Coordinates of N, CA and C in Angstrom, one line a residue:
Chain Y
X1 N -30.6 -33.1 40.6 CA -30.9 -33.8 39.4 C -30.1 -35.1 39.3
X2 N -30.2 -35.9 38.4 CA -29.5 -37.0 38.2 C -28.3 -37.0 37.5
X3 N -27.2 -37.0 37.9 CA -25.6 -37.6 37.2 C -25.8 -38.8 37.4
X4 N -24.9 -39.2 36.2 CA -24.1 -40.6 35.9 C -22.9 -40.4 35.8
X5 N -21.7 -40.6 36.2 CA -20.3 -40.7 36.4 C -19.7 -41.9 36.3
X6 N -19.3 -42.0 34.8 CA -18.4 -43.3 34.3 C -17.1 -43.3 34.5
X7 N -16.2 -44.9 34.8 CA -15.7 -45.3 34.9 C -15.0 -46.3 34.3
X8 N -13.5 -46.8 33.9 CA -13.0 -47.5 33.7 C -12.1 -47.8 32.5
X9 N -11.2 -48.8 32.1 CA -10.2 -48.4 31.3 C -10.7 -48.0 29.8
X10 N -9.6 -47.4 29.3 CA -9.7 -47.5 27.7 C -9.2 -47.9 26.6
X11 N -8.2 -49.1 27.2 CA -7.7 -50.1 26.5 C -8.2 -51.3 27.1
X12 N -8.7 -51.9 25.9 CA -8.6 -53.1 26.0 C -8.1 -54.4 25.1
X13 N -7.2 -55.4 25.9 CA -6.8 -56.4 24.4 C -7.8 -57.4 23.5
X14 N -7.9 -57.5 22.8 CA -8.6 -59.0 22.0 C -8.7 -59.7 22.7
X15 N -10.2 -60.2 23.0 CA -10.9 -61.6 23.5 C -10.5 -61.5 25.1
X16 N -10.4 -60.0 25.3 CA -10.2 -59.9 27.2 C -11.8 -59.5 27.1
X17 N -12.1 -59.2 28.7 CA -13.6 -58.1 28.5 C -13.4 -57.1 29.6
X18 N -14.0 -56.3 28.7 CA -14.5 -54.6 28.5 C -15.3 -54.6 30.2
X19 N -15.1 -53.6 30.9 CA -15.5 -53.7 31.6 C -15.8 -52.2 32.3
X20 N -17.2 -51.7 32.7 CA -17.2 -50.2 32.9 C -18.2 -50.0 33.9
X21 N -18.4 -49.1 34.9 CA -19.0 -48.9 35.8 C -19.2 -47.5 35.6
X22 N -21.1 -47.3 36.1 CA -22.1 -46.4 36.0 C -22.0 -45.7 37.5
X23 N -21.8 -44.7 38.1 CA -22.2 -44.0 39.4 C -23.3 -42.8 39.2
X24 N -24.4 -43.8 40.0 CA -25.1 -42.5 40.3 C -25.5 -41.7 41.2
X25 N -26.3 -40.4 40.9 CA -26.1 -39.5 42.5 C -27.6 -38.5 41.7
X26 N -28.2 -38.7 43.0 CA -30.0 -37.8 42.9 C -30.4 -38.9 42.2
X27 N -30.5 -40.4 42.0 CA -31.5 -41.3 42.3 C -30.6 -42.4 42.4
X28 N -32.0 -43.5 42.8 CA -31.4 -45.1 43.1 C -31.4 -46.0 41.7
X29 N -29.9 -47.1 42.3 CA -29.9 -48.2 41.3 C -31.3 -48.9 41.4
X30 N -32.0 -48.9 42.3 CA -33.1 -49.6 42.9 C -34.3 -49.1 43.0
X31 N -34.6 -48.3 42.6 CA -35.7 -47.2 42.0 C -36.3 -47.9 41.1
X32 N -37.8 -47.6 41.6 CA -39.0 -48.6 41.1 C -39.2 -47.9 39.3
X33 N -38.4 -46.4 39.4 CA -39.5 -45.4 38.6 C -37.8 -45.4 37.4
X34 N -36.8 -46.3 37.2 CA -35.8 -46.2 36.5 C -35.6 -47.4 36.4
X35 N -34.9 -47.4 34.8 CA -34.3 -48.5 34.3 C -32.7 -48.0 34.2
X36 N -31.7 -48.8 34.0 CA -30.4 -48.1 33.4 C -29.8 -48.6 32.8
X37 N -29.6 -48.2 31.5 CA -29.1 -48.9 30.3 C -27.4 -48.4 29.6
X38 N -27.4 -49.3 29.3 CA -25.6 -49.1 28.5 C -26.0 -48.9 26.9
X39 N -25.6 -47.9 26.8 CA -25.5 -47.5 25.0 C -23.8 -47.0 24.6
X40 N -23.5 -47.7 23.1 CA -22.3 -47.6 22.7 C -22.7 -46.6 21.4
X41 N -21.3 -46.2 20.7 CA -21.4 -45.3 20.1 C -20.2 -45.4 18.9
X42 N -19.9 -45.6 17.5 CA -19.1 -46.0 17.0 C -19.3 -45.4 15.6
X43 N -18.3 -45.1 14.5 CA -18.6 -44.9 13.2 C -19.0 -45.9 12.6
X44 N -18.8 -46.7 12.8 CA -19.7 -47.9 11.8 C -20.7 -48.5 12.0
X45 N -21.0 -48.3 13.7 CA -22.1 -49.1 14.3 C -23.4 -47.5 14.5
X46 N -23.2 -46.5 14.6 CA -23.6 -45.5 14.8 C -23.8 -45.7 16.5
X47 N -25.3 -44.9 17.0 CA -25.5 -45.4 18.3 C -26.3 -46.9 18.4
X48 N -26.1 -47.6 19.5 CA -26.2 -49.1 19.6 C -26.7 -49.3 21.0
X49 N -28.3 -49.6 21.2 CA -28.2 -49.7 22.9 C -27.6 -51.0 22.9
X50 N -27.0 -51.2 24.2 CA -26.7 -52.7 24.3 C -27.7 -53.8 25.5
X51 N -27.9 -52.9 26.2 CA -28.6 -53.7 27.4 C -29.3 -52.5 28.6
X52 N -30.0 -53.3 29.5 CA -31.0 -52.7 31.0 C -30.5 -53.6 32.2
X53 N -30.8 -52.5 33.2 CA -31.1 -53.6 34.2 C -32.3 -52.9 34.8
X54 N -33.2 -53.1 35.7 CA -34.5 -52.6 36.7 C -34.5 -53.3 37.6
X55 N -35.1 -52.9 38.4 CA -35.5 -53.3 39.2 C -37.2 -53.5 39.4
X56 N -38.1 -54.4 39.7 CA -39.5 -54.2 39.6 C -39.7 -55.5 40.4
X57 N -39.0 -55.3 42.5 CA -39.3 -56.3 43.6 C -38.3 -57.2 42.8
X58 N -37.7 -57.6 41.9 CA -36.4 -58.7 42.0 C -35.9 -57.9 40.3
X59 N -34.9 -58.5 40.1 CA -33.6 -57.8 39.3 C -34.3 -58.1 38.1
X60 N -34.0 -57.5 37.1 CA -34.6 -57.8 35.1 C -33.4 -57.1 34.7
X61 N -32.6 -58.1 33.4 CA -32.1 -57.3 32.6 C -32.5 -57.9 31.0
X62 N -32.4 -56.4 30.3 CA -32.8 -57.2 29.2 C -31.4 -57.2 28.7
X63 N -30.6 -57.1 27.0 CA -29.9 -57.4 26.6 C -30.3 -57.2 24.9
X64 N -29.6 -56.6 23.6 CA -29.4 -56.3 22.3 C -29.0 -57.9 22.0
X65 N -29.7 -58.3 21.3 CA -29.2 -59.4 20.6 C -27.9 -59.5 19.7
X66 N -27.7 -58.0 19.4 CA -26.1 -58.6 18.4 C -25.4 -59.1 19.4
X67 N -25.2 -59.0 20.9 CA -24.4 -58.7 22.0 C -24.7 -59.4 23.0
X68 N -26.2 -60.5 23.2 CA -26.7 -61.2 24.3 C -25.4 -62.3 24.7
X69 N -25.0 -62.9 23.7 CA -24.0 -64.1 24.5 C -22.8 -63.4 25.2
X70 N -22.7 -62.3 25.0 CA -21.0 -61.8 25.8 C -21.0 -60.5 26.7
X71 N -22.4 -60.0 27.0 CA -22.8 -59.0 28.2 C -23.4 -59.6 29.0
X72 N -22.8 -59.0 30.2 CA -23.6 -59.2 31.4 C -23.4 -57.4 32.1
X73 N -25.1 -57.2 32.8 CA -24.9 -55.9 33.4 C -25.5 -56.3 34.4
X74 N -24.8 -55.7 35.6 CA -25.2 -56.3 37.2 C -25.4 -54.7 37.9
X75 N -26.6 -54.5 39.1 CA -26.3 -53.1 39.8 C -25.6 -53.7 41.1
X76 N -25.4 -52.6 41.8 CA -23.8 -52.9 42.7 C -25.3 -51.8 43.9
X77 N -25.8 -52.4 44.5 CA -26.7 -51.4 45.9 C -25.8 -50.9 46.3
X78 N -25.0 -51.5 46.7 CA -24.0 -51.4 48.2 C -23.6 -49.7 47.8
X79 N -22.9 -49.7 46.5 CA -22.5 -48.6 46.7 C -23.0 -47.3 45.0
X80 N -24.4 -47.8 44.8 CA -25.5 -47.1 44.1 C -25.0 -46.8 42.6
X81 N -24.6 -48.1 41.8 CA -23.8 -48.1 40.7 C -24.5 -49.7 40.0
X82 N -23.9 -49.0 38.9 CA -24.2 -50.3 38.0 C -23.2 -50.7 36.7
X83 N -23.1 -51.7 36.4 CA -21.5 -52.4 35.6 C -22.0 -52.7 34.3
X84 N -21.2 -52.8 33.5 CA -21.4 -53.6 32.0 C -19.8 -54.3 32.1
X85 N -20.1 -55.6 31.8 CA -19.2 -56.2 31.3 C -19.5 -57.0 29.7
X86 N -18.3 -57.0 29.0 CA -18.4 -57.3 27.5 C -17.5 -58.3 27.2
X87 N -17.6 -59.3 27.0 CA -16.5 -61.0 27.0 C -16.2 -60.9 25.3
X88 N -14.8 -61.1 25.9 CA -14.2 -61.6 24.2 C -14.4 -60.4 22.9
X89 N -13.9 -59.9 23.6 CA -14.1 -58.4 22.7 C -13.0 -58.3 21.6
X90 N -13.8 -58.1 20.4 CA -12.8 -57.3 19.1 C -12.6 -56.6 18.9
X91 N -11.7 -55.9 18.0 CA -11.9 -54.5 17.5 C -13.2 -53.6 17.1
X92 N -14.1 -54.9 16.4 CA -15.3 -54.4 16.4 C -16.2 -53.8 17.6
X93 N -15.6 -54.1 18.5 CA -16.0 -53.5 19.9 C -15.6 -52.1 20.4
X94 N -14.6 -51.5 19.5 CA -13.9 -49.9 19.8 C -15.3 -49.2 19.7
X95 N -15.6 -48.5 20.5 CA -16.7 -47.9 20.6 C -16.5 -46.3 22.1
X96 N -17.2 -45.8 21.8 CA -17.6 -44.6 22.6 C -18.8 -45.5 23.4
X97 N -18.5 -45.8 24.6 CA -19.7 -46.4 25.6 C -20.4 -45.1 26.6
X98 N -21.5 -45.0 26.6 CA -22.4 -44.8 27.7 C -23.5 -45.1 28.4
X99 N -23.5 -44.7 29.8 CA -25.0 -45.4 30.4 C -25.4 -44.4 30.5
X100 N -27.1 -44.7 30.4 CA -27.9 -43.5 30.7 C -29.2 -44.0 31.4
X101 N -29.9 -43.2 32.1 CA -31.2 -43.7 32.4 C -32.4 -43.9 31.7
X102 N -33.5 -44.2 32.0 CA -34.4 -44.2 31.3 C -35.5 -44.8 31.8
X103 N -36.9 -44.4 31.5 CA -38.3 -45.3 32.4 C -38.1 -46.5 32.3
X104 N -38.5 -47.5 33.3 CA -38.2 -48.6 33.4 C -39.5 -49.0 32.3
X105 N -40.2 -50.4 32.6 CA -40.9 -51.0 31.5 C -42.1 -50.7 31.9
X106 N -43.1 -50.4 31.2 CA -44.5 -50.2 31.5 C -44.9 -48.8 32.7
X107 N -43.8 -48.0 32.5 CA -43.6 -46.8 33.6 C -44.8 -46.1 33.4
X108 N -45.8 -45.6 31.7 CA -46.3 -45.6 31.7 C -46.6 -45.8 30.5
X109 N -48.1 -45.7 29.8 CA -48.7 -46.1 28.1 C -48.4 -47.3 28.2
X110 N -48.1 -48.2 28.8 CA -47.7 -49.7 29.0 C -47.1 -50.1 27.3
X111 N -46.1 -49.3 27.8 CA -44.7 -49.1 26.8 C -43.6 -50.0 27.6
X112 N -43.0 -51.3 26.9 CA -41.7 -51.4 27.3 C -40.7 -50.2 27.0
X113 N -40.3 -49.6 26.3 CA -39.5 -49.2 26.2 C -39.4 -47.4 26.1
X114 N -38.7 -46.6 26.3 CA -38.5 -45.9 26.0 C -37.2 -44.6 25.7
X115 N -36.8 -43.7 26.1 CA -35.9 -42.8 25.5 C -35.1 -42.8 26.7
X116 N -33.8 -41.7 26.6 CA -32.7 -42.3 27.4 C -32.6 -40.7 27.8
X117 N -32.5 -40.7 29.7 CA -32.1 -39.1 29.7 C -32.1 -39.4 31.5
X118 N -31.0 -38.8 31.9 CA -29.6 -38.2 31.3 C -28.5 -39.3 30.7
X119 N -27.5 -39.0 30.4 CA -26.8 -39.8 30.0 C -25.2 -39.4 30.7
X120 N -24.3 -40.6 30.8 CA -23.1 -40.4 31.5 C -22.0 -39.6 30.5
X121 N -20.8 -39.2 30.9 CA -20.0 -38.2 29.9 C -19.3 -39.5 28.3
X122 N -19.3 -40.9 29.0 CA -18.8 -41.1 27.9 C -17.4 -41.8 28.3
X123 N -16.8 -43.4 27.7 CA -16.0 -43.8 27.8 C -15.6 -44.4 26.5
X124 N -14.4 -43.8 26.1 CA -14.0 -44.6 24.5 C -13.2 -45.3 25.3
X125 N -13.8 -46.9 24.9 CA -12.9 -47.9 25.1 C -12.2 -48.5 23.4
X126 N -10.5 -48.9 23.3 CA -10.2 -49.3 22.4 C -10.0 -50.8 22.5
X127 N -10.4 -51.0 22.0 CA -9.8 -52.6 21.3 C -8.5 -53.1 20.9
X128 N -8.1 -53.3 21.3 CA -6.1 -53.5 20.7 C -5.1 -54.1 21.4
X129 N -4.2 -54.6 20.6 CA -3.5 -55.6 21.2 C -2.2 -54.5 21.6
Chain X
X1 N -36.4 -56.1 13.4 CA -35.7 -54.7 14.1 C -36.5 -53.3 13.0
X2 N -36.7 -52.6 13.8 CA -36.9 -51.5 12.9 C -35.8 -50.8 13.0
X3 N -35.9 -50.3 11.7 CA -34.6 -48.9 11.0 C -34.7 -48.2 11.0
X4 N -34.1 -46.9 11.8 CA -34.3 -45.7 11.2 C -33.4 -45.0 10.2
X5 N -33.7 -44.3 9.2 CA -32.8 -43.4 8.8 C -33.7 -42.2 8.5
X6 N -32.2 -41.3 8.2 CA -32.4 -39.3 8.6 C -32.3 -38.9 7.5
X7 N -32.8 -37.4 7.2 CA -32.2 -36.9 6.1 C -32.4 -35.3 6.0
X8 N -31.6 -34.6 5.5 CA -30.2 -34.8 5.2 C -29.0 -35.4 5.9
X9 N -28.2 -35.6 5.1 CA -27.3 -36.3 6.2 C -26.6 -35.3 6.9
X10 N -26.2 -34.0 6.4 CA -26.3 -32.8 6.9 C -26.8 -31.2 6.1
X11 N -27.0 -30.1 6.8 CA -27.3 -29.1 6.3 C -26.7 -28.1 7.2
X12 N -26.7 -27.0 5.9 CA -26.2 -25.3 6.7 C -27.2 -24.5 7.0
X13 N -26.9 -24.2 7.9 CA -28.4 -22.8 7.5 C -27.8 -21.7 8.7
X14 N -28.6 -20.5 7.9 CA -28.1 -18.8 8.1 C -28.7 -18.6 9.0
X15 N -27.8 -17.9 10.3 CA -28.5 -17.9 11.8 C -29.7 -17.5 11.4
X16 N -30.7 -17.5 12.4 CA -32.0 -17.2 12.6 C -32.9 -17.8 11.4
X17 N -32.6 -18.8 10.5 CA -33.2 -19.3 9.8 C -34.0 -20.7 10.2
X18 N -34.8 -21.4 9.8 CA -35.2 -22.6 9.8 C -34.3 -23.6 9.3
X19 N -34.0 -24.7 10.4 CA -33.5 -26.0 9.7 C -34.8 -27.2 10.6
X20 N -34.9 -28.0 9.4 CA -35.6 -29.2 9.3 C -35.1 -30.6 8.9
X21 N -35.0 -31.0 10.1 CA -34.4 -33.0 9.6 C -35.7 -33.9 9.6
X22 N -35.8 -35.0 8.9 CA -36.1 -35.5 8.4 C -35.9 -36.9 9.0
X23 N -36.7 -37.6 9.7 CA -36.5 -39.0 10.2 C -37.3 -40.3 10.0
X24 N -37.2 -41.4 9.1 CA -37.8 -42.1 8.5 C -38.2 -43.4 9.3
X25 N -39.1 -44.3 10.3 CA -38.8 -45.6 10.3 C -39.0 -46.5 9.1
X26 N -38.6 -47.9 9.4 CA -39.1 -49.3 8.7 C -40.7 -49.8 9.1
X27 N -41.0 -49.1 10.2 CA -42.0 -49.6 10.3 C -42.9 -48.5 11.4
X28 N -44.1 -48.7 11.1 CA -44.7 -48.0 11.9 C -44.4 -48.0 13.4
X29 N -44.1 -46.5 13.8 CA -44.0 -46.5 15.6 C -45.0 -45.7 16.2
X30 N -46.1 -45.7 15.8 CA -48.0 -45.4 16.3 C -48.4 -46.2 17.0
X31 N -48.7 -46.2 18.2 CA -49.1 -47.2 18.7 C -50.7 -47.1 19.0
X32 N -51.4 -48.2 18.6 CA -53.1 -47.1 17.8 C -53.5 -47.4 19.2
X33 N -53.4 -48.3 20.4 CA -54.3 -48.2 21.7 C -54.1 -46.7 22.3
X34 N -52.9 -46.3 22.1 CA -53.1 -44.9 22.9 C -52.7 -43.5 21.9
X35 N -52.6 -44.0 21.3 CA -52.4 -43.2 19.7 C -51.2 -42.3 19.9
X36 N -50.0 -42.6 20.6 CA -48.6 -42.2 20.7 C -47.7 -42.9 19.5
X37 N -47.0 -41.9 19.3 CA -45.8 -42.3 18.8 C -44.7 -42.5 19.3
X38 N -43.8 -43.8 19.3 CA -42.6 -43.7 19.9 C -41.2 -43.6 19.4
X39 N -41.3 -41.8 19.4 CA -40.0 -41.5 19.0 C -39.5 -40.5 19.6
X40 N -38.2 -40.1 19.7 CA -37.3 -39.2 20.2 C -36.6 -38.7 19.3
X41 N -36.2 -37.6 19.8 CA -35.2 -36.8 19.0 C -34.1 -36.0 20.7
X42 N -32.9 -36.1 19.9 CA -31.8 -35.9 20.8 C -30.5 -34.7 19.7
X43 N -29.6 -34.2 20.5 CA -29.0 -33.1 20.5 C -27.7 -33.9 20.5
X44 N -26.5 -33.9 20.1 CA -25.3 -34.2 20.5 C -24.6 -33.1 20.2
X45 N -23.4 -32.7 20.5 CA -22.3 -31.7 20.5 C -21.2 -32.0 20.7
X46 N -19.9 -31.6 19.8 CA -18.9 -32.8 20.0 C -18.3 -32.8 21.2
X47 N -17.9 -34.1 21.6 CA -17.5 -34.4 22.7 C -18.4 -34.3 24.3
X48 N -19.8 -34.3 23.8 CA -20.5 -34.7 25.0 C -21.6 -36.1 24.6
X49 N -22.2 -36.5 25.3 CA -23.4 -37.3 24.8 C -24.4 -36.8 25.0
X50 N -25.5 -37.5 23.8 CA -26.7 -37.0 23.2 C -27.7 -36.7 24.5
X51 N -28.1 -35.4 24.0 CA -29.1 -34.4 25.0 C -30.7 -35.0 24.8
X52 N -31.6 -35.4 25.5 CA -32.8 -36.2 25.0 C -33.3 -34.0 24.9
X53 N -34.1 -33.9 23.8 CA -34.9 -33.1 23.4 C -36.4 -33.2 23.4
X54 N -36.7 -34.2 22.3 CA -38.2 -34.5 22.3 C -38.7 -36.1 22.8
X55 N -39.7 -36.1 23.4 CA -40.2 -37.8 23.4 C -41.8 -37.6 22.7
X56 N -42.1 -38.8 22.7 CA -43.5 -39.1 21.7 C -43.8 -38.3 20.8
X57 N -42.8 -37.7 20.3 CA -42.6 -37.3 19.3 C -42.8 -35.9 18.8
X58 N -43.8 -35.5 19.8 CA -43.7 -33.9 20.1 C -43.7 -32.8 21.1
X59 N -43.8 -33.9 22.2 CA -43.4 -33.4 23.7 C -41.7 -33.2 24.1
X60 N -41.7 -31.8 23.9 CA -40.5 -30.9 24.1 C -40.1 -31.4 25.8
X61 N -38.8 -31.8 26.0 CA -38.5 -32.0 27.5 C -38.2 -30.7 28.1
X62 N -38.0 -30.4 29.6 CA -38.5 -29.5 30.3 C -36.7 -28.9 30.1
X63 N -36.8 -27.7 29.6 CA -35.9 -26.9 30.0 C -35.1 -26.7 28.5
X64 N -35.8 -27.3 27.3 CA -35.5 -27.3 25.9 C -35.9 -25.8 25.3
X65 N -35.3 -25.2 25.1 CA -36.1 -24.0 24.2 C -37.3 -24.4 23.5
X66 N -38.0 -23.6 23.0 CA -39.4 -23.6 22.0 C -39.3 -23.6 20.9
X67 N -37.9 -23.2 20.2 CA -37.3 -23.1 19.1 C -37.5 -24.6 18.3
X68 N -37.8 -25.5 19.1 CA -37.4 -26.7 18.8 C -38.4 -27.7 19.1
X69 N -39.1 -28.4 17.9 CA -40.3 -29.0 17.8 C -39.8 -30.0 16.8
X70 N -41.0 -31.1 17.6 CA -41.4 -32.4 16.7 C -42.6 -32.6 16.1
X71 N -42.5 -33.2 15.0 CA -44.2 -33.4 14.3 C -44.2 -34.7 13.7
X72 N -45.1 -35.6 12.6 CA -45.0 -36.4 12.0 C -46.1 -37.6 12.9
X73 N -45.8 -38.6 12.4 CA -46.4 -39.9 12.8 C -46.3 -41.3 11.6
X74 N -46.6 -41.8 12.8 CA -46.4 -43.3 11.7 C -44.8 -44.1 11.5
X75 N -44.5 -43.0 10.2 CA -43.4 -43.4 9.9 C -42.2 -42.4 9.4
X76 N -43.3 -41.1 9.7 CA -42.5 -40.0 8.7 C -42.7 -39.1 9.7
X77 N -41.3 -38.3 10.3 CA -41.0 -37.4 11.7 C -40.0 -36.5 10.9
X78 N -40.3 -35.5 12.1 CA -39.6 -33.9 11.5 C -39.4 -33.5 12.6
X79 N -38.0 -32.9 13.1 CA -37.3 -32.1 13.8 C -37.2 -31.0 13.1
X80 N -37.8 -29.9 13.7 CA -37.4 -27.8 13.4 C -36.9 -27.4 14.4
X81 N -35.7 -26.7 13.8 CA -35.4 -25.8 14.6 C -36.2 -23.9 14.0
X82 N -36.7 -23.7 14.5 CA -37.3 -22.4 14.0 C -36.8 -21.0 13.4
X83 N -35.8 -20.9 14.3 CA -34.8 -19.6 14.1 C -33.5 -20.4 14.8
X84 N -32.7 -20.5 14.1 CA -31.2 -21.1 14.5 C -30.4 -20.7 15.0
X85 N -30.1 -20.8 16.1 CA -29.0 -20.4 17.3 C -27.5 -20.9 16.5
X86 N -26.7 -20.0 17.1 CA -25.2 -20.9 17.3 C -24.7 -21.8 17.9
X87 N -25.7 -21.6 19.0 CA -25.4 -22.9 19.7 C -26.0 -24.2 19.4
X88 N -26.8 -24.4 18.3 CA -27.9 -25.2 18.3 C -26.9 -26.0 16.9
X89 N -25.7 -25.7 16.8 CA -24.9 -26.4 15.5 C -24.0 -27.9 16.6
X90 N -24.6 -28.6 15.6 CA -24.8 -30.4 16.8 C -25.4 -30.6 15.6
X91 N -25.0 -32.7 16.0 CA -25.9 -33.8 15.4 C -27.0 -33.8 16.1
X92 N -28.2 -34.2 15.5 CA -28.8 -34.8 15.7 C -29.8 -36.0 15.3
X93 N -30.2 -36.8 16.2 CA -30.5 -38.3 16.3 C -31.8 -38.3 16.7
X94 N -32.5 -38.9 16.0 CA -33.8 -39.7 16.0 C -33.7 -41.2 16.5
X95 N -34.5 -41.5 17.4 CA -34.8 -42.9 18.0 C -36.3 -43.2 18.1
X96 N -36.2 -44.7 17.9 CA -37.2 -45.6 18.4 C -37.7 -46.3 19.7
X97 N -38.6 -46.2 20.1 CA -38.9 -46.8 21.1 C -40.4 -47.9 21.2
X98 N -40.8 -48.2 20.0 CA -41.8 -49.2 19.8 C -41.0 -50.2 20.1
X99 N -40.3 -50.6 19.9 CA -39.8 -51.9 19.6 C -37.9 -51.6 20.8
X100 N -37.6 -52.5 20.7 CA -36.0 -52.6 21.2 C -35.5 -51.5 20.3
X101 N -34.7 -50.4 21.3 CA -34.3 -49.2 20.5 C -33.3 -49.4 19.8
X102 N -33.8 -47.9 18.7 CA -33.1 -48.1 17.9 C -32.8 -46.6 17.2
X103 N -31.5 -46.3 16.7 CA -31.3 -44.5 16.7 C -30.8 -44.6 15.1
X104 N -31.7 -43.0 14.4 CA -30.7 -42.7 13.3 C -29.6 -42.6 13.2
X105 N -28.8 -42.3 11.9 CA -27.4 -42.1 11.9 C -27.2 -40.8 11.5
X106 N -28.4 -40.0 12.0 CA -27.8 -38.4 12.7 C -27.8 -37.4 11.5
X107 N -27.9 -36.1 11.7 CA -27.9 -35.6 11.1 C -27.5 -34.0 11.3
X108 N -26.1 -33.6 10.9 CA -25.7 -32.5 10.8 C -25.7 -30.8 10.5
X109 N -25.6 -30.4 11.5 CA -26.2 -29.0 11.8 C -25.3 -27.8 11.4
X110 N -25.0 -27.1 10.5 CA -24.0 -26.4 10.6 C -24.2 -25.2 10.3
X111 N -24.1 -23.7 10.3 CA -24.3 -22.4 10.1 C -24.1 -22.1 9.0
X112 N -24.6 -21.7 7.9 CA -24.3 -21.2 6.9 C -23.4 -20.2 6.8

């Protein structure tokens, strides 16, 4: 079945960026039939997706508007993973991050979107100087 | 953006009893060409992340107990749990998927 296995720090300072990596194992970053998305998790924000990446013959990502100017998520083939980076981060950024998968766009019901399963264990990244 | 909110924000209930949450959107998530709904309902438990349970709102994912059903449409959704496990004490979250997702603010499960 599909794991996700997250990665990377849990401190981070003001206006540095957040930076976390997805590993997966029992499918591809490159898989016609998956999208893979970053969702955060926070008391004041509750759950928050933030962004996708797919694949469908060349790269798509989409992106959460509260968050479009300061994310970028890239997949990594080489070695079957995928990144979120988050620029200029505040406190309002302390969050519980995770990626998870999910059908890519029009997978079927010619639905962009849909629900999220599996999902990775979970990275609290803090915000702080 | 559509909104969801839940309700209760939480409840107890006496093992083997019925608990029922309550999930509201802003806007309709029916989609009348194929006459699906796009919602989810998910499982969290502390310190893991949320378990997907139901999609389209009443299709149980594979390896969910039976205990545990979705109903509703439109705008107005219901999670049951039928007879209440111990183990079945978790938040749980309602999401959208018509539109750029978007998830309740959950609703708590606790044993009487």
């Amino acid at each position: 079945q599909v794991q996700l296995q997250q990665s990377g720090p849990g401190l981070v300072k003001p206006s540095q960026t957040l930076s976390l990596t997805c590993a997966i194992s029992g499918d591809s970053v490159s898989s016609n039939s998956a999208a893979w998305n970053w969702i955060r998790q926070s008391p004041s924000r509750g759950l928050e997706w933030l962004g996708r990446t797919y694949y469908r013959s060349k790269w798509y990502n989409d992106y959460a508007v509260s968050v479009k100017s300061r994310i970028t998520i890239n997949p990594d083939t080489s070695k079957n993973q995928f990144s979120l980076q988050l620029n200029s981060v505040t406190p309002e950024d302390t969050a519980v991050y995770y990626c998870a998968r999910g059908p890519p766009p029009f997978y079927m019901y010619s639905s962009s979107w849909y629900w999220f399963d599996p999902w990775g264990q979970g990275t609290l990244v803090t915000v702080s100087s | 953006d559509i909104v969801m909110t839940q309700s209760p924000d939480s409840l107890a209930v006496s093992l083997g009893e019925r608990a029922t949450i309550n999930c509201k959107s802003s806007q309709s998530v029916l989609y009348s060409s194929n006459n699906k709904n796009y919602l989810a309902w998910y499982q969290q438990k502390p310190g893991q992340p949320p378990k997907l349970l139901i999609y389209w709102a009443s299709t149980r994912e594979s390896g969910v107990p039976d205990r545990f059903s979705g109903s509703g449409s439109g705008t107005d959704f219901t999670l049951t749990i039928s007879s209440l496990q111990a183990e079945d004490v978790a938040v749980y979250y309602c999401q959208q998927y018509y539109s750029t997702p978007s998830f309740g603010p959950g609703t708590k499960v606790d044993i009487k």
